[in-house]
């Protein structure tokens, strides 16, 4: 399993803490530090929509001054995400079942508890 996010995000911290407490092995990818590539984002979009991936409630979105913000489609969303990775809802989890977004303890319990 691979968990994508940023290390100081509260939701990412909750997800990582839950995984650690339940001894679930994962690789953490901090896209602020480690970067994010277009093929990765496009792969995620095979499982989730760009609307699900893009966080329009966060600080980055509110402070974003970009004309593409007002007329979004998938291509514009990918371009914005690559330019501003903190626009991604976090965490993004890649595992054998596909891609999921966010942390919900009951979902994690159902998927990963041993």
Short mmCIF file of N, CA and C in Angstrom, two decimals, residues 15-114:
data_model
loop_
_atom_site.label_atom_id
_atom_site.label_comp_id
_atom_site.label_asym_id
_atom_site.label_seq_id
_atom_site.Cartn_x
_atom_site.Cartn_y
_atom_site.Cartn_z
N UNK A 15 -4.61 9.06 9.56
CA UNK A 15 -4.53 7.83 8.77
C UNK A 15 -3.24 7.09 9.08
N UNK A 16 -2.13 7.78 9.14
CA UNK A 16 -0.85 7.13 9.43
C UNK A 16 -0.84 6.56 10.84
N UNK A 17 -1.39 7.29 11.78
CA UNK A 17 -1.45 6.80 13.17
C UNK A 17 -2.29 5.53 13.23
N UNK A 18 -3.44 5.52 12.55
CA UNK A 18 -4.29 4.33 12.55
C UNK A 18 -3.55 3.14 11.93
N UNK A 19 -2.90 3.35 10.80
CA UNK A 19 -2.16 2.28 10.14
C UNK A 19 -1.03 1.76 11.02
N UNK A 20 -0.31 2.67 11.67
CA UNK A 20 0.78 2.26 12.56
C UNK A 20 0.25 1.46 13.75
N UNK A 21 -0.84 1.94 14.37
CA UNK A 21 -1.42 1.25 15.52
C UNK A 21 -1.93 -0.14 15.17
N UNK A 22 -2.36 -0.32 13.92
CA UNK A 22 -2.89 -1.61 13.48
C UNK A 22 -1.86 -2.42 12.70
N UNK A 23 -0.61 -1.95 12.77
CA UNK A 23 0.53 -2.65 12.17
C UNK A 23 0.31 -2.98 10.69
N UNK A 24 -0.23 -2.01 9.98
CA UNK A 24 -0.43 -2.14 8.54
C UNK A 24 0.79 -1.52 7.85
N UNK A 25 1.43 -2.28 7.00
CA UNK A 25 2.61 -1.81 6.30
C UNK A 25 2.19 -0.91 5.14
N UNK A 26 2.83 0.23 5.03
CA UNK A 26 2.55 1.16 3.94
C UNK A 26 3.80 1.97 3.64
N UNK A 27 3.82 2.53 2.46
CA UNK A 27 4.88 3.45 2.07
C UNK A 27 4.25 4.83 2.02
N UNK A 28 4.88 5.81 2.66
CA UNK A 28 4.37 7.17 2.66
C UNK A 28 5.09 8.00 1.59
N UNK A 29 4.31 8.69 0.78
CA UNK A 29 4.84 9.58 -0.25
C UNK A 29 4.34 10.98 0.04
N UNK A 30 5.24 11.85 0.48
CA UNK A 30 4.90 13.25 0.75
C UNK A 30 5.04 14.01 -0.56
N UNK A 31 3.89 14.35 -1.18
CA UNK A 31 4.00 14.98 -2.48
C UNK A 31 4.48 16.42 -2.43
N UNK A 32 4.55 16.99 -1.27
CA UNK A 32 5.18 18.32 -1.17
C UNK A 32 6.71 18.14 -1.23
N UNK A 33 7.22 17.12 -0.57
CA UNK A 33 8.66 16.87 -0.53
C UNK A 33 9.15 16.00 -1.69
N UNK A 34 8.39 14.95 -1.99
CA UNK A 34 8.81 13.97 -3.00
C UNK A 34 8.31 14.27 -4.40
N UNK A 35 7.43 15.24 -4.52
CA UNK A 35 6.90 15.61 -5.82
C UNK A 35 5.73 14.74 -6.25
N UNK A 36 5.17 15.08 -7.37
CA UNK A 36 4.02 14.37 -7.91
C UNK A 36 4.10 14.46 -9.42
N UNK A 37 3.93 13.32 -10.08
CA UNK A 37 4.06 13.28 -11.52
C UNK A 37 2.71 13.08 -12.19
N UNK A 38 2.58 13.59 -13.39
CA UNK A 38 1.33 13.52 -14.13
C UNK A 38 0.82 12.09 -14.31
N UNK A 39 1.67 11.10 -14.65
CA UNK A 39 1.15 9.73 -14.79
C UNK A 39 0.48 9.20 -13.52
N UNK A 40 0.99 9.60 -12.37
CA UNK A 40 0.39 9.17 -11.10
C UNK A 40 -1.01 9.74 -10.96
N UNK A 41 -1.15 11.03 -11.20
CA UNK A 41 -2.46 11.68 -11.10
C UNK A 41 -3.42 11.07 -12.11
N UNK A 42 -2.96 10.86 -13.32
CA UNK A 42 -3.83 10.28 -14.35
C UNK A 42 -4.24 8.85 -13.99
N UNK A 43 -3.34 8.11 -13.36
CA UNK A 43 -3.70 6.76 -12.90
C UNK A 43 -4.79 6.83 -11.84
N UNK A 44 -4.69 7.79 -10.91
CA UNK A 44 -5.73 7.94 -9.90
C UNK A 44 -7.08 8.22 -10.55
N UNK A 45 -7.05 9.00 -11.63
CA UNK A 45 -8.29 9.39 -12.29
C UNK A 45 -8.95 8.24 -13.04
N UNK A 46 -8.29 7.10 -13.10
CA UNK A 46 -8.94 5.89 -13.61
C UNK A 46 -9.87 5.29 -12.56
N UNK A 47 -9.66 5.66 -11.29
CA UNK A 47 -10.46 5.11 -10.18
C UNK A 47 -11.39 6.13 -9.52
N UNK A 48 -10.97 7.39 -9.53
CA UNK A 48 -11.77 8.45 -8.90
C UNK A 48 -11.88 9.61 -9.88
N UNK A 49 -12.88 10.43 -9.72
CA UNK A 49 -13.05 11.59 -10.60
C UNK A 49 -12.17 12.74 -10.14
N UNK A 50 -11.91 13.65 -11.05
CA UNK A 50 -11.12 14.83 -10.67
C UNK A 50 -11.87 15.66 -9.65
N UNK A 51 -13.21 15.61 -9.69
CA UNK A 51 -14.00 16.35 -8.71
C UNK A 51 -13.79 15.79 -7.30
N UNK A 52 -13.63 14.47 -7.20
CA UNK A 52 -13.37 13.86 -5.90
C UNK A 52 -11.96 14.16 -5.42
N UNK A 53 -11.02 14.24 -6.35
CA UNK A 53 -9.61 14.42 -6.01
C UNK A 53 -9.29 15.86 -5.62
N UNK A 54 -9.97 16.81 -6.21
CA UNK A 54 -9.67 18.23 -6.02
C UNK A 54 -10.38 18.76 -4.77
N UNK A 55 -9.60 19.32 -3.86
CA UNK A 55 -10.14 19.87 -2.62
C UNK A 55 -10.45 21.35 -2.81
N UNK A 56 -11.73 21.65 -2.97
CA UNK A 56 -12.15 23.05 -3.15
C UNK A 56 -12.48 23.73 -1.82
N UNK A 57 -12.28 23.03 -0.71
CA UNK A 57 -12.61 23.61 0.59
C UNK A 57 -11.37 24.07 1.35
N UNK A 58 -10.19 23.81 0.79
CA UNK A 58 -8.96 24.11 1.51
C UNK A 58 -8.42 25.50 1.25
N UNK A 59 -7.40 25.83 2.02
CA UNK A 59 -6.75 27.13 1.93
C UNK A 59 -6.12 27.36 0.56
N UNK A 60 -5.49 26.32 0.02
CA UNK A 60 -4.84 26.48 -1.28
C UNK A 60 -5.84 26.89 -2.34
N UNK A 61 -7.01 26.26 -2.36
CA UNK A 61 -8.04 26.60 -3.34
C UNK A 61 -8.52 28.04 -3.14
N UNK A 62 -8.79 28.41 -1.90
CA UNK A 62 -9.31 29.76 -1.63
C UNK A 62 -8.30 30.84 -2.01
N UNK A 63 -7.02 30.54 -1.88
CA UNK A 63 -6.00 31.54 -2.19
C UNK A 63 -5.53 31.48 -3.64
N UNK A 64 -6.01 30.51 -4.39
CA UNK A 64 -5.57 30.31 -5.76
C UNK A 64 -6.11 31.41 -6.67
N UNK A 65 -5.19 32.07 -7.34
CA UNK A 65 -5.55 33.11 -8.31
C UNK A 65 -5.12 32.60 -9.68
N UNK A 66 -6.00 31.83 -10.28
CA UNK A 66 -5.70 31.20 -11.57
C UNK A 66 -6.98 31.19 -12.39
N UNK A 67 -6.93 31.68 -13.62
CA UNK A 67 -8.16 31.74 -14.43
C UNK A 67 -8.78 30.37 -14.72
N UNK A 68 -7.97 29.30 -14.68
CA UNK A 68 -8.51 27.96 -14.93
C UNK A 68 -9.46 27.52 -13.81
N UNK A 69 -9.35 28.16 -12.67
CA UNK A 69 -10.17 27.80 -11.51
C UNK A 69 -11.66 27.94 -11.79
N UNK A 70 -12.02 28.88 -12.65
CA UNK A 70 -13.44 29.17 -12.90
C UNK A 70 -14.06 28.30 -13.99
N UNK A 71 -13.26 27.66 -14.80
CA UNK A 71 -13.79 26.82 -15.89
C UNK A 71 -13.05 25.50 -15.89
N UNK A 72 -13.30 24.72 -14.87
CA UNK A 72 -12.57 23.47 -14.71
C UNK A 72 -13.11 22.34 -15.57
N UNK A 73 -12.19 21.58 -16.09
CA UNK A 73 -12.46 20.28 -16.67
C UNK A 73 -11.32 19.39 -16.19
N UNK A 74 -11.29 18.15 -16.63
CA UNK A 74 -10.27 17.24 -16.12
C UNK A 74 -8.86 17.73 -16.44
N UNK A 75 -8.63 18.20 -17.64
CA UNK A 75 -7.29 18.65 -18.02
C UNK A 75 -6.84 19.83 -17.15
N UNK A 76 -7.72 20.81 -16.96
CA UNK A 76 -7.38 21.97 -16.13
C UNK A 76 -7.14 21.54 -14.68
N UNK A 77 -7.96 20.62 -14.19
CA UNK A 77 -7.80 20.14 -12.82
C UNK A 77 -6.45 19.46 -12.64
N UNK A 78 -6.06 18.61 -13.59
CA UNK A 78 -4.76 17.94 -13.51
C UNK A 78 -3.63 18.96 -13.53
N UNK A 79 -3.72 19.96 -14.40
CA UNK A 79 -2.70 21.00 -14.47
C UNK A 79 -2.59 21.75 -13.14
N UNK A 80 -3.72 22.10 -12.55
CA UNK A 80 -3.71 22.79 -11.26
C UNK A 80 -3.14 21.91 -10.16
N UNK A 81 -3.53 20.64 -10.15
CA UNK A 81 -3.03 19.70 -9.13
C UNK A 81 -1.52 19.55 -9.24
N UNK A 82 -1.01 19.44 -10.45
CA UNK A 82 0.44 19.29 -10.62
C UNK A 82 1.18 20.56 -10.22
N UNK A 83 0.58 21.72 -10.47
CA UNK A 83 1.20 22.98 -10.09
C UNK A 83 1.07 23.24 -8.60
N UNK A 84 -0.01 22.74 -7.98
CA UNK A 84 -0.30 22.98 -6.56
C UNK A 84 -0.78 21.66 -5.93
N UNK A 85 0.12 20.75 -5.60
CA UNK A 85 -0.28 19.43 -5.09
C UNK A 85 -1.13 19.48 -3.81
N UNK A 86 -1.05 20.57 -3.07
CA UNK A 86 -1.86 20.65 -1.85
C UNK A 86 -3.34 20.86 -2.17
N UNK A 87 -3.70 20.95 -3.45
CA UNK A 87 -5.11 20.98 -3.84
C UNK A 87 -5.76 19.59 -3.76
N UNK A 88 -4.96 18.57 -3.55
CA UNK A 88 -5.47 17.21 -3.51
C UNK A 88 -6.09 16.92 -2.15
N UNK A 89 -7.27 16.30 -2.17
CA UNK A 89 -7.86 15.81 -0.92
C UNK A 89 -6.96 14.71 -0.41
N UNK A 90 -6.76 14.70 0.89
CA UNK A 90 -5.77 13.79 1.47
C UNK A 90 -6.38 12.91 2.55
N UNK A 91 -5.74 11.76 2.74
CA UNK A 91 -4.70 11.14 1.94
C UNK A 91 -5.28 10.42 0.72
N UNK A 92 -4.42 10.14 -0.24
CA UNK A 92 -4.76 9.28 -1.36
C UNK A 92 -4.08 7.95 -1.08
N UNK A 93 -4.83 6.87 -1.14
CA UNK A 93 -4.30 5.55 -0.84
C UNK A 93 -4.39 4.68 -2.09
N UNK A 94 -3.26 4.11 -2.45
CA UNK A 94 -3.21 3.13 -3.53
C UNK A 94 -2.98 1.77 -2.89
N UNK A 95 -3.83 0.81 -3.19
CA UNK A 95 -3.62 -0.55 -2.72
C UNK A 95 -4.16 -1.51 -3.77
N UNK A 96 -4.20 -2.79 -3.43
CA UNK A 96 -4.60 -3.79 -4.42
C UNK A 96 -6.04 -3.61 -4.87
N UNK A 97 -6.85 -2.92 -4.10
CA UNK A 97 -8.25 -2.71 -4.49
C UNK A 97 -8.45 -1.45 -5.34
N UNK A 98 -7.40 -0.66 -5.49
CA UNK A 98 -7.51 0.55 -6.30
C UNK A 98 -7.06 1.79 -5.55
N UNK A 99 -7.77 2.87 -5.77
CA UNK A 99 -7.43 4.17 -5.19
C UNK A 99 -8.59 4.65 -4.35
N UNK A 100 -8.28 5.16 -3.16
CA UNK A 100 -9.30 5.78 -2.32
C UNK A 100 -8.77 7.10 -1.79
N UNK A 101 -9.69 7.95 -1.38
CA UNK A 101 -9.33 9.28 -0.92
C UNK A 101 -9.91 9.50 0.46
N UNK A 102 -9.10 10.08 1.33
CA UNK A 102 -9.56 10.46 2.65
C UNK A 102 -9.36 9.38 3.69
N UNK A 103 -9.64 9.73 4.93
CA UNK A 103 -9.53 8.80 6.04
C UNK A 103 -10.88 8.71 6.73
N UNK A 104 -11.36 7.50 6.84
CA UNK A 104 -12.56 7.19 7.60
C UNK A 104 -12.22 5.94 8.40
N UNK A 105 -12.26 6.03 9.71
CA UNK A 105 -11.80 4.94 10.55
C UNK A 105 -12.56 3.64 10.29
N UNK A 106 -13.86 3.70 10.11
CA UNK A 106 -14.62 2.47 9.87
C UNK A 106 -14.25 1.85 8.52
N UNK A 107 -13.99 2.68 7.51
CA UNK A 107 -13.54 2.15 6.22
C UNK A 107 -12.17 1.49 6.35
N UNK A 108 -11.27 2.14 7.07
CA UNK A 108 -9.95 1.55 7.28
C UNK A 108 -10.07 0.24 8.05
N UNK A 109 -10.94 0.21 9.05
CA UNK A 109 -11.15 -1.00 9.84
C UNK A 109 -11.61 -2.14 8.93
N UNK A 110 -12.56 -1.86 8.07
CA UNK A 110 -13.11 -2.89 7.17
C UNK A 110 -12.06 -3.36 6.17
N UNK A 111 -11.22 -2.43 5.70
CA UNK A 111 -10.27 -2.78 4.64
C UNK A 111 -8.96 -3.36 5.15
N UNK A 112 -8.48 -2.88 6.30
CA UNK A 112 -7.11 -3.19 6.68
C UNK A 112 -6.92 -3.90 8.01
N UNK A 113 -7.96 -3.98 8.83
CA UNK A 113 -7.76 -4.61 10.14
C UNK A 113 -7.44 -6.09 9.95
N UNK A 114 -6.50 -6.56 10.76
CA UNK A 114 -6.07 -7.96 10.65
C UNK A 114 -6.85 -8.84 11.61
#
